[in-house]
CSV table of C-alpha atoms and ligand atoms in Angstrom, one decimal:
chain,number,residue,atom,x,y,z
A,1,MET,CA,-16.2,-80.1,8.9
A,2,ALA,CA,-18.9,-82.1,7.3
A,3,GLU,CA,-20.9,-78.9,7.2
A,4,LEU,CA,-22.5,-79.8,3.8
A,5,ARG,CA,-23.6,-83.2,4.8
A,6,PRO,CA,-27.2,-82.1,5.5
A,7,LEU,CA,-27.4,-80.4,2.1
A,8,ILE,CA,-26.0,-83.4,0.3
A,9,ASP,CA,-28.5,-85.6,2.0
A,10,LYS,CA,-31.2,-83.2,1.1
A,11,LEU,CA,-30.1,-83.2,-2.6
A,12,LYS,CA,-30.2,-87.0,-2.6
A,13,GLU,CA,-33.7,-87.0,-1.0
A,14,ASP,CA,-35.4,-84.1,-2.8
A,15,ARG,CA,-33.3,-84.1,-6.0
A,16,ILE,CA,-33.2,-80.3,-5.9
A,17,LEU,CA,-32.0,-77.5,-3.7
A,18,SER,CA,-32.9,-73.8,-3.5
A,19,HIS,CA,-30.7,-71.3,-5.3
A,20,ASP,CA,-28.9,-70.3,-2.1
A,21,GLU,CA,-28.3,-73.9,-1.1
A,22,PHE,CA,-26.8,-74.7,-4.4
A,23,VAL,CA,-24.5,-71.6,-4.0
A,24,ARG,CA,-23.5,-72.9,-0.6
A,25,MET,CA,-22.7,-76.3,-2.0
A,26,PHE,CA,-20.1,-74.5,-4.3
A,27,THR,CA,-18.7,-71.9,-1.9
A,28,CYS,CA,-18.3,-74.4,1.0
A,29,ARG,CA,-16.9,-77.2,-1.1
A,30,ASN,CA,-14.3,-79.1,1.0
A,31,PRO,CA,-12.5,-82.5,0.7
A,32,GLU,CA,-14.5,-84.3,3.4
A,33,ASP,CA,-17.9,-83.4,2.1
A,34,SER,CA,-16.8,-84.0,-1.5
A,35,GLU,CA,-15.8,-87.6,-0.6
A,36,TYR,CA,-19.2,-88.1,1.0
A,37,LEU,CA,-21.0,-86.7,-2.1
A,38,ARG,CA,-18.8,-88.8,-4.4
A,39,SER,CA,-19.6,-92.0,-2.5
A,40,LEU,CA,-23.3,-91.4,-2.6
A,41,ALA,CA,-23.2,-90.5,-6.3
A,42,GLN,CA,-21.2,-93.7,-7.2
A,43,GLU,CA,-23.7,-95.7,-5.1
A,44,THR,CA,-26.6,-94.1,-6.9
A,45,ALA,CA,-25.1,-94.9,-10.3
A,46,VAL,CA,-24.4,-98.5,-9.4
A,47,ALA,CA,-27.9,-98.9,-8.0
A,48,ASN,CA,-29.4,-97.8,-11.3
A,49,TYR,CA,-26.9,-99.0,-13.9
A,50,GLY,CA,-24.8,-101.6,-12.1
A,51,HIS,CA,-21.2,-101.5,-13.3
A,52,ASP,CA,-22.1,-101.0,-17.0
A,53,ILE,CA,-20.6,-98.1,-18.9
A,54,PHE,CA,-22.3,-97.2,-22.2
A,55,LEU,CA,-20.1,-96.4,-25.2
A,56,ARG,CA,-21.1,-93.9,-27.9
A,57,GLY,CA,-19.0,-93.7,-31.0
A,58,LEU,CA,-18.2,-90.1,-31.8
A,59,ILE,CA,-17.8,-89.1,-35.4
A,60,GLU,CA,-16.5,-85.5,-35.7
A,61,PHE,CA,-17.4,-85.1,-39.3
A,62,THR,CA,-16.8,-81.4,-39.9
A,63,ASN,CA,-15.0,-78.5,-38.2
A,64,TYR,CA,-16.4,-75.8,-40.4
A,65,CYS,CA,-18.6,-73.6,-38.3
A,66,ARG,CA,-20.7,-70.5,-39.0
A,67,ASN,CA,-20.5,-69.5,-35.3
A,68,ASP,CA,-17.9,-67.5,-33.4
A,69,CYS,CA,-18.3,-68.7,-29.8
A,70,LEU,CA,-15.5,-67.0,-27.9
A,71,TYR,CA,-14.3,-70.2,-26.1
A,72,CYS,CA,-14.2,-72.6,-29.1
A,73,GLY,CA,-11.2,-73.5,-31.2
A,74,ILE,CA,-13.2,-74.1,-34.3
A,75,ARG,CA,-15.0,-70.7,-34.2
A,76,ARG,CA,-15.2,-69.2,-37.6
A,77,SER,CA,-12.7,-66.4,-37.1
A,78,ASN,CA,-9.9,-68.8,-36.1
A,79,SER,CA,-8.1,-68.7,-39.4
A,80,LYS,CA,-5.4,-71.0,-38.0
A,81,ALA,CA,-7.9,-73.9,-37.8
A,82,GLU,CA,-7.3,-76.3,-40.7
A,83,ARG,CA,-10.8,-77.0,-41.9
A,84,TYR,CA,-12.1,-80.4,-43.1
A,85,ARG,CA,-15.3,-82.2,-43.8
A,86,LEU,CA,-16.0,-85.9,-44.2
A,87,THR,CA,-18.0,-87.3,-47.1
A,88,SER,CA,-21.0,-89.5,-46.5
A,89,GLU,CA,-18.9,-92.5,-47.5
A,90,GLU,CA,-16.2,-91.6,-45.0
A,91,ILE,CA,-18.8,-91.2,-42.2
A,92,LEU,CA,-20.3,-94.6,-43.1
A,93,ASP,CA,-16.8,-96.1,-43.0
A,94,CYS,CA,-16.5,-94.8,-39.4
A,95,CYS,CA,-19.8,-96.4,-38.5
A,96,GLU,CA,-18.7,-99.7,-40.0
A,97,ILE,CA,-15.5,-99.7,-37.9
A,98,GLY,CA,-17.5,-98.7,-34.8
A,99,TYR,CA,-20.1,-101.4,-35.4
A,100,GLY,CA,-17.2,-103.9,-35.5
A,101,PHE,CA,-16.1,-102.9,-32.0
A,102,GLY,CA,-19.7,-103.5,-30.7
A,103,LEU,CA,-20.7,-99.8,-30.7
A,104,ARG,CA,-24.5,-99.4,-31.1
A,105,THR,CA,-24.7,-95.6,-30.9
A,106,PHE,CA,-23.2,-93.2,-33.5
A,107,VAL,CA,-22.9,-89.6,-32.6
A,108,LEU,CA,-22.5,-87.3,-35.6
A,109,GLN,CA,-21.0,-84.1,-34.2
A,110,GLY,CA,-19.8,-81.1,-36.1
A,111,GLY,CA,-19.7,-77.3,-36.3
A,112,GLU,CA,-22.7,-75.6,-37.8
A,113,ASP,CA,-21.5,-76.3,-41.4
A,114,MET,CA,-24.2,-75.2,-43.8
A,115,THR,CA,-22.8,-77.0,-46.8
A,116,TYR,CA,-24.7,-80.2,-45.9
A,117,SER,CA,-28.2,-79.6,-47.1
A,118,ASP,CA,-31.1,-80.9,-45.0
A,119,GLU,CA,-31.8,-83.3,-47.8
A,120,SER,CA,-28.3,-84.8,-48.0
A,121,PHE,CA,-28.0,-85.0,-44.2
A,122,CYS,CA,-31.3,-86.8,-43.9
A,123,GLU,CA,-30.2,-89.2,-46.6
A,124,LEU,CA,-27.1,-90.0,-44.6
A,125,ILE,CA,-29.2,-90.6,-41.5
A,126,ARG,CA,-31.5,-92.9,-43.4
A,127,GLU,CA,-28.5,-94.8,-44.8
A,128,ILE,CA,-27.0,-95.3,-41.4
A,129,LYS,CA,-30.3,-96.6,-40.1
A,130,ARG,CA,-30.7,-98.8,-43.1
A,131,ARG,CA,-27.3,-100.4,-42.6
A,132,TYR,CA,-27.5,-100.5,-38.8
A,133,PRO,CA,-31.2,-100.8,-37.8
A,134,ASP,CA,-30.1,-101.9,-34.3
A,135,CYS,CA,-28.1,-98.7,-33.7
A,136,ALA,CA,-29.1,-95.3,-32.4
A,137,VAL,CA,-28.1,-92.2,-34.3
A,138,THR,CA,-27.3,-89.1,-32.2
A,139,LEU,CA,-26.9,-85.7,-33.8
A,140,SER,CA,-24.9,-82.8,-32.4
A,141,VAL,CA,-24.9,-80.1,-35.1
A,142,GLY,CA,-26.1,-77.1,-33.3
A,143,GLU,CA,-29.0,-74.7,-33.7
A,144,ARG,CA,-31.4,-75.3,-36.6
A,145,PRO,CA,-34.9,-74.4,-37.4
A,146,ARG,CA,-37.7,-76.6,-36.0
A,147,LYS,CA,-38.5,-77.9,-39.5
A,148,THR,CA,-35.0,-79.1,-39.9
A,149,TYR,CA,-35.1,-81.0,-36.6
A,150,GLU,CA,-38.4,-82.5,-37.6
A,151,ALA,CA,-36.8,-83.7,-40.9
A,152,TYR,CA,-33.9,-85.2,-39.0
A,153,TYR,CA,-36.3,-87.0,-36.7
A,154,GLU,CA,-38.3,-88.4,-39.6
A,155,ALA,CA,-35.2,-89.6,-41.3
A,156,GLY,CA,-34.6,-91.7,-38.2
A,157,ALA,CA,-32.3,-89.8,-35.8
A,158,ASP,CA,-33.0,-90.8,-32.2
A,159,ARG,CA,-31.1,-88.3,-30.1
A,160,TYR,CA,-29.8,-84.8,-30.1
A,161,LEU,CA,-27.0,-83.2,-28.1
A,162,LEU,CA,-27.0,-79.4,-27.6
A,163,ARG,CA,-25.4,-78.1,-24.5
A,164,HIS,CA,-27.1,-75.0,-23.2
A,165,GLU,CA,-23.6,-73.7,-22.2
A,166,THR,CA,-25.0,-71.4,-19.5
A,167,SER,CA,-28.6,-70.6,-18.7
A,168,SER,CA,-28.1,-67.0,-17.7
A,169,PRO,CA,-28.7,-64.5,-20.6
A,170,GLU,CA,-26.1,-62.2,-19.1
A,171,HIS,CA,-23.4,-64.9,-18.9
A,172,TYR,CA,-24.5,-66.4,-22.3
A,173,ALA,CA,-23.7,-63.0,-23.9
A,174,MET,CA,-20.2,-63.0,-22.4
A,175,LEU,CA,-19.4,-66.3,-24.1
A,176,HIS,CA,-21.1,-65.8,-27.4
A,177,PRO,CA,-21.4,-63.2,-30.2
A,178,ALA,CA,-24.6,-61.1,-30.1
A,179,GLU,CA,-26.3,-63.1,-32.8
A,180,LEU,CA,-26.5,-66.2,-30.5
A,181,THR,CA,-28.9,-66.0,-27.7
A,182,ILE,CA,-29.9,-68.3,-24.8
A,183,GLU,CA,-33.5,-67.8,-25.8
A,184,ASN,CA,-32.9,-69.5,-29.2
A,185,ARG,CA,-30.8,-72.2,-27.5
A,186,LYS,CA,-33.6,-73.0,-25.1
A,187,ARG,CA,-36.1,-72.9,-28.0
A,188,CYS,CA,-34.0,-75.5,-29.8
A,189,LEU,CA,-33.9,-77.7,-26.7
A,190,SER,CA,-37.6,-77.6,-26.1
A,191,ASP,CA,-38.4,-78.1,-29.8
A,192,LEU,CA,-36.1,-81.1,-29.9
A,193,LYS,CA,-37.7,-82.7,-26.8
A,194,ASP,CA,-41.2,-81.9,-28.1
A,195,ILE,CA,-40.4,-83.6,-31.4
A,196,GLY,CA,-39.5,-86.8,-29.6
A,197,PHE,CA,-35.7,-86.8,-29.5
A,198,GLN,CA,-33.9,-88.0,-26.4
A,199,ILE,CA,-32.0,-84.8,-25.7
A,200,GLY,CA,-28.7,-83.9,-24.1
A,201,ALA,CA,-27.9,-80.5,-22.5
A,202,GLY,CA,-25.0,-79.3,-20.4
A,203,PHE,CA,-22.4,-76.7,-19.7
A,204,MET,CA,-18.7,-76.1,-19.1
A,205,VAL,CA,-17.5,-75.9,-15.6
A,206,GLY,CA,-15.3,-72.8,-15.0
A,207,SER,CA,-16.1,-71.1,-18.2
A,208,PRO,CA,-14.9,-67.5,-18.3
A,209,TYR,CA,-16.9,-65.2,-16.0
A,210,GLN,CA,-18.9,-68.1,-14.5
A,211,THR,CA,-20.1,-67.4,-11.0
A,212,TYR,CA,-21.7,-69.7,-8.5
A,213,ASP,CA,-24.9,-67.9,-9.0
A,214,TYR,CA,-24.8,-68.8,-12.7
A,215,LEU,CA,-23.8,-72.4,-11.9
A,216,ALA,CA,-26.8,-72.6,-9.5
A,217,GLU,CA,-29.0,-71.4,-12.3
A,218,ASP,CA,-27.7,-74.1,-14.6
A,219,PHE,CA,-28.6,-76.8,-12.1
A,220,ALA,CA,-32.1,-75.3,-11.8
A,221,TYR,CA,-32.6,-75.0,-15.5
A,222,LEU,CA,-31.5,-78.7,-15.9
A,223,LYS,CA,-34.1,-79.7,-13.4
A,224,GLU,CA,-36.8,-77.8,-15.4
A,225,LEU,CA,-35.6,-79.2,-18.7
A,226,GLU,CA,-35.1,-82.8,-17.5
A,227,PRO,CA,-32.8,-83.9,-20.4
A,228,HIS,CA,-32.0,-87.6,-20.9
A,229,MET,CA,-28.3,-86.9,-21.0
A,230,ILE,CA,-26.2,-84.2,-19.3
A,231,GLY,CA,-22.7,-83.4,-20.7
A,232,ILE,CA,-20.4,-81.4,-18.6
A,233,GLY,CA,-16.6,-80.9,-18.7
A,234,PRO,CA,-14.1,-78.3,-17.6
A,235,PHE,CA,-13.5,-75.2,-19.7
A,236,ILE,CA,-10.1,-75.5,-21.3
A,237,HIS,CA,-8.5,-72.6,-23.1
A,238,HIS,CA,-7.6,-72.6,-26.7
A,239,ALA,CA,-4.6,-70.5,-27.7
A,240,ASP,CA,-6.2,-69.1,-30.9
A,241,THR,CA,-9.4,-67.8,-29.3
A,242,PRO,CA,-10.2,-64.6,-27.4
A,243,PHE,CA,-10.1,-66.7,-24.2
A,244,ALA,CA,-6.5,-67.9,-24.7
A,245,LYS,CA,-5.4,-66.4,-21.4
A,246,MET,CA,-8.4,-67.4,-19.3
A,247,PRO,CA,-7.8,-70.0,-16.6
A,248,ASP,CA,-9.1,-73.5,-17.1
A,249,GLY,CA,-12.0,-74.9,-15.2
A,250,SER,CA,-11.2,-76.8,-12.0
A,251,TYR,CA,-10.9,-80.6,-12.2
A,252,GLU,CA,-12.2,-81.1,-8.7
A,253,GLU,CA,-15.1,-78.7,-9.2
A,254,THR,CA,-16.1,-80.6,-12.4
A,255,LEU,CA,-16.1,-84.0,-10.5
A,256,TYR,CA,-18.1,-82.4,-7.8
A,257,CYS,CA,-20.7,-81.1,-10.3
A,258,LEU,CA,-20.9,-84.6,-11.8
A,259,ALA,CA,-21.6,-86.1,-8.5
A,260,MET,CA,-24.3,-83.5,-7.7
A,261,LEU,CA,-25.9,-84.2,-11.0
A,262,ARG,CA,-26.0,-87.9,-10.3
A,263,LEU,CA,-27.8,-87.3,-7.1
A,264,MET,CA,-30.3,-84.9,-8.8
A,265,PHE,CA,-30.9,-87.2,-11.7
A,266,PRO,CA,-30.3,-90.8,-10.6
A,267,ARG,CA,-31.0,-92.3,-14.1
A,268,VAL,CA,-29.7,-89.6,-16.4
A,269,LEU,CA,-27.0,-90.6,-18.9
A,270,LEU,CA,-23.9,-88.8,-17.6
A,271,PRO,CA,-20.7,-88.9,-19.8
A,272,ALA,CA,-17.2,-88.8,-18.4
A,273,THR,CA,-16.1,-86.4,-21.2
A,274,THR,CA,-13.0,-86.0,-23.2
A,275,ALA,CA,-12.4,-82.6,-21.7
A,276,LEU,CA,-12.4,-84.3,-18.2
A,277,GLY,CA,-9.8,-86.8,-19.5
A,278,THR,CA,-7.8,-84.0,-21.0
A,279,ILE,CA,-7.5,-81.9,-17.7
A,280,ASP,CA,-6.3,-85.0,-15.8
A,281,PRO,CA,-5.0,-88.3,-17.2
A,282,LEU,CA,-7.3,-90.3,-15.0
A,283,GLY,CA,-10.2,-87.8,-15.4
A,284,ARG,CA,-12.6,-90.2,-17.1
A,285,GLU,CA,-12.0,-93.0,-14.6
A,286,GLU,CA,-12.6,-90.4,-11.8
A,287,GLY,CA,-15.7,-89.3,-13.6
A,288,ILE,CA,-17.1,-92.8,-13.4
A,289,ARG,CA,-16.2,-92.9,-9.7
A,290,HIS,CA,-18.3,-89.7,-9.3
A,291,GLY,CA,-21.4,-91.2,-11.0
A,292,ALA,CA,-20.8,-91.0,-14.7
A,293,ASN,CA,-21.9,-93.9,-16.8
A,294,VAL,CA,-21.2,-93.0,-20.5
A,295,ILE,CA,-17.9,-92.6,-22.4
A,296,MET,CA,-17.7,-91.4,-26.0
A,297,PRO,CA,-14.7,-92.8,-27.8
A,298,SER,CA,-13.8,-91.1,-31.1
A,299,LEU,CA,-14.4,-92.9,-34.3
A,300,SER,CA,-13.1,-90.0,-36.4
A,301,PRO,CA,-10.4,-90.9,-39.0
A,302,LYS,CA,-6.9,-90.4,-37.6
A,303,ASP,CA,-5.9,-87.8,-40.1
A,304,VAL,CA,-8.7,-85.4,-39.0
A,305,ARG,CA,-8.5,-85.9,-35.3
A,306,GLN,CA,-5.9,-83.2,-34.6
A,307,LYS,CA,-8.1,-80.7,-36.5
A,308,TYR,CA,-11.2,-81.1,-34.3
A,309,LEU,CA,-9.7,-79.1,-31.5
A,310,LEU,CA,-12.2,-77.2,-29.4
A,311,TYR,CA,-9.5,-76.6,-26.8
A,312,ASP,CA,-5.8,-77.1,-26.3
A,313,GLY,CA,-4.2,-80.5,-25.4
A,314,LYS,CA,-7.1,-82.7,-26.4
A,315,ILE,CA,-6.4,-86.3,-25.7
A,316,CYS,CA,-6.7,-89.2,-28.2
A,317,THR,CA,-5.8,-87.1,-31.3
A,318,GLY,CA,-3.0,-89.3,-32.4
A,319,GLU,CA,-4.7,-92.7,-32.2
A,320,GLU,CA,-6.6,-94.9,-34.6
A,321,ALA,CA,-10.2,-95.7,-33.6
A,322,ALA,CA,-9.2,-99.2,-32.7
A,323,GLU,CA,-6.4,-98.1,-30.3
A,324,CYS,CA,-8.8,-95.7,-28.6
A,325,HIS,CA,-11.4,-98.3,-28.2
A,326,ALA,CA,-9.0,-100.9,-26.7
A,327,CYS,CA,-7.5,-98.3,-24.4
A,328,LEU,CA,-10.9,-97.3,-23.1
A,329,GLU,CA,-12.1,-100.8,-22.6
A,330,GLY,CA,-9.0,-101.4,-20.5
A,331,ARG,CA,-9.4,-98.3,-18.5
A,332,ILE,CA,-13.0,-99.1,-17.7
A,333,ALA,CA,-12.2,-102.7,-16.8
A,334,ARG,CA,-9.3,-101.7,-14.5
A,335,ILE,CA,-11.7,-99.8,-12.2
A,336,GLY,CA,-14.1,-102.7,-12.0
A,337,TYR,CA,-16.6,-101.6,-14.6
A,338,LYS,CA,-17.6,-103.1,-17.9
A,339,ALA,CA,-18.0,-101.4,-21.3
A,340,VAL,CA,-21.2,-102.7,-22.7
A,341,SER,CA,-22.4,-103.1,-26.2
A,342,ALA,CA,-26.0,-101.7,-26.1
A,343,ARG,CA,-27.9,-98.8,-27.5
A,344,GLY,CA,-28.4,-97.7,-23.9
A,345,ASP,CA,-31.6,-95.7,-24.3
A,346,HIS,CA,-32.7,-93.6,-21.4
A,347,ALA,CA,-36.2,-95.0,-21.6
A,348,ASP,CA,-34.9,-98.6,-20.9
A,349,TRP,CA,-34.4,-97.6,-17.2
A,350,VAL,CA,-37.2,-95.2,-16.8
A,351,ARG,CA,-39.7,-97.9,-17.7
A,352,LYS,CA,-38.3,-100.4,-15.1
B,1,5AD,N1,-13.2,-76.1,-23.4
B,1,5AD,C1,-14.1,-77.0,-23.0
B,1,5AD,N2,-15.2,-77.4,-23.7
B,1,5AD,C2,-15.5,-76.7,-24.8
B,1,5AD,N3,-16.5,-76.8,-25.7
B,1,5AD,C3,-16.3,-75.9,-26.7
B,1,5AD,N4,-15.2,-75.3,-26.4
B,1,5AD,C4,-14.6,-75.7,-25.3
B,1,5AD,C5,-13.5,-75.4,-24.5
B,1,5AD,N5,-12.6,-74.4,-24.9
B,1,5AD,C6,-17.6,-77.7,-25.4
B,1,5AD,C7,-18.9,-76.9,-25.5
B,1,5AD,C8,-19.7,-77.5,-26.7
B,1,5AD,C9,-19.1,-78.9,-26.7
B,1,5AD,C10,-19.2,-79.6,-28.0
B,1,5AD,O1,-17.7,-78.7,-26.4
B,1,5AD,O2,-19.7,-77.0,-24.3
B,1,5AD,O3,-21.1,-77.6,-26.5
């Protein structure tokens, strides 16, 4: 009873724990301490961000992918995935719709689709920045050579999301084919940060073969990396992947990790992810109650939404962007928060 309280206080105070202490936080998780952790995390988020929730318009522009990650529904060997890619014009149309809702960040996310040349992708970034100079452009297009990242940055991209997935080489190899390595992932993340991007890292909670030792290593790696954003969500199986029969990640454990991250990184941008909203109908609201302060509504055209399926049961695949936007604003308002129209750069708070 309340056995973890001293560790939770220590996490809040020192913003880090030892490996063994992290493991104890996971193995001894219990409802009473979870509620204590949650209340401190929510208090910390409110102290830093008030009741503001930042929205990022997510444009899932291609589900072609050269990679074969074992957990992911758009892996290249899933022949059942119906592939699509949006044209630059279609992507710009999504931005126009999102801008109209007040969104000031566009996240271009896709599989590692090699048909967009660096040149054409940079031209698209420049065009978005030309039309919407007050908006941030975030990219989430996987592992690329440093030179390509530099070109994206010069074209005007502001931020880059690349989850590290798991920081343990051993665990990384259980989730990915041999040609993908944690060394290259980490190289990408440090290049991106070095180039000047605001970066996002993160992992899935309850991914197959994850242990509390691995999870503790993820927290330690994040402390070392110090990303501007941390995206986490539960692993959810996809029927047409090798992990079809693997159990989904725990909802409570995901919320618990969110709250721990909020205490460790009081000002980090912490999204309540779509996967969290998929595993529980009120997942995103609970995410906010556990310290999250970002939501990423989809701006993808309705006819492609049900094709960008990384896992089974994904929510919001039957709605138009406008319906999603209105629904989210309502959900945020009902729990006493406010969806704000702002770029929401991490540096805005760090400077204060
Ligand atoms: N369940 C939950 N999250 C997943 N992702 C990919 N596949 C799944 C899945 N089956 C996450 C990965 C990736 C992000 C875009 O989506 O962490 O980085």
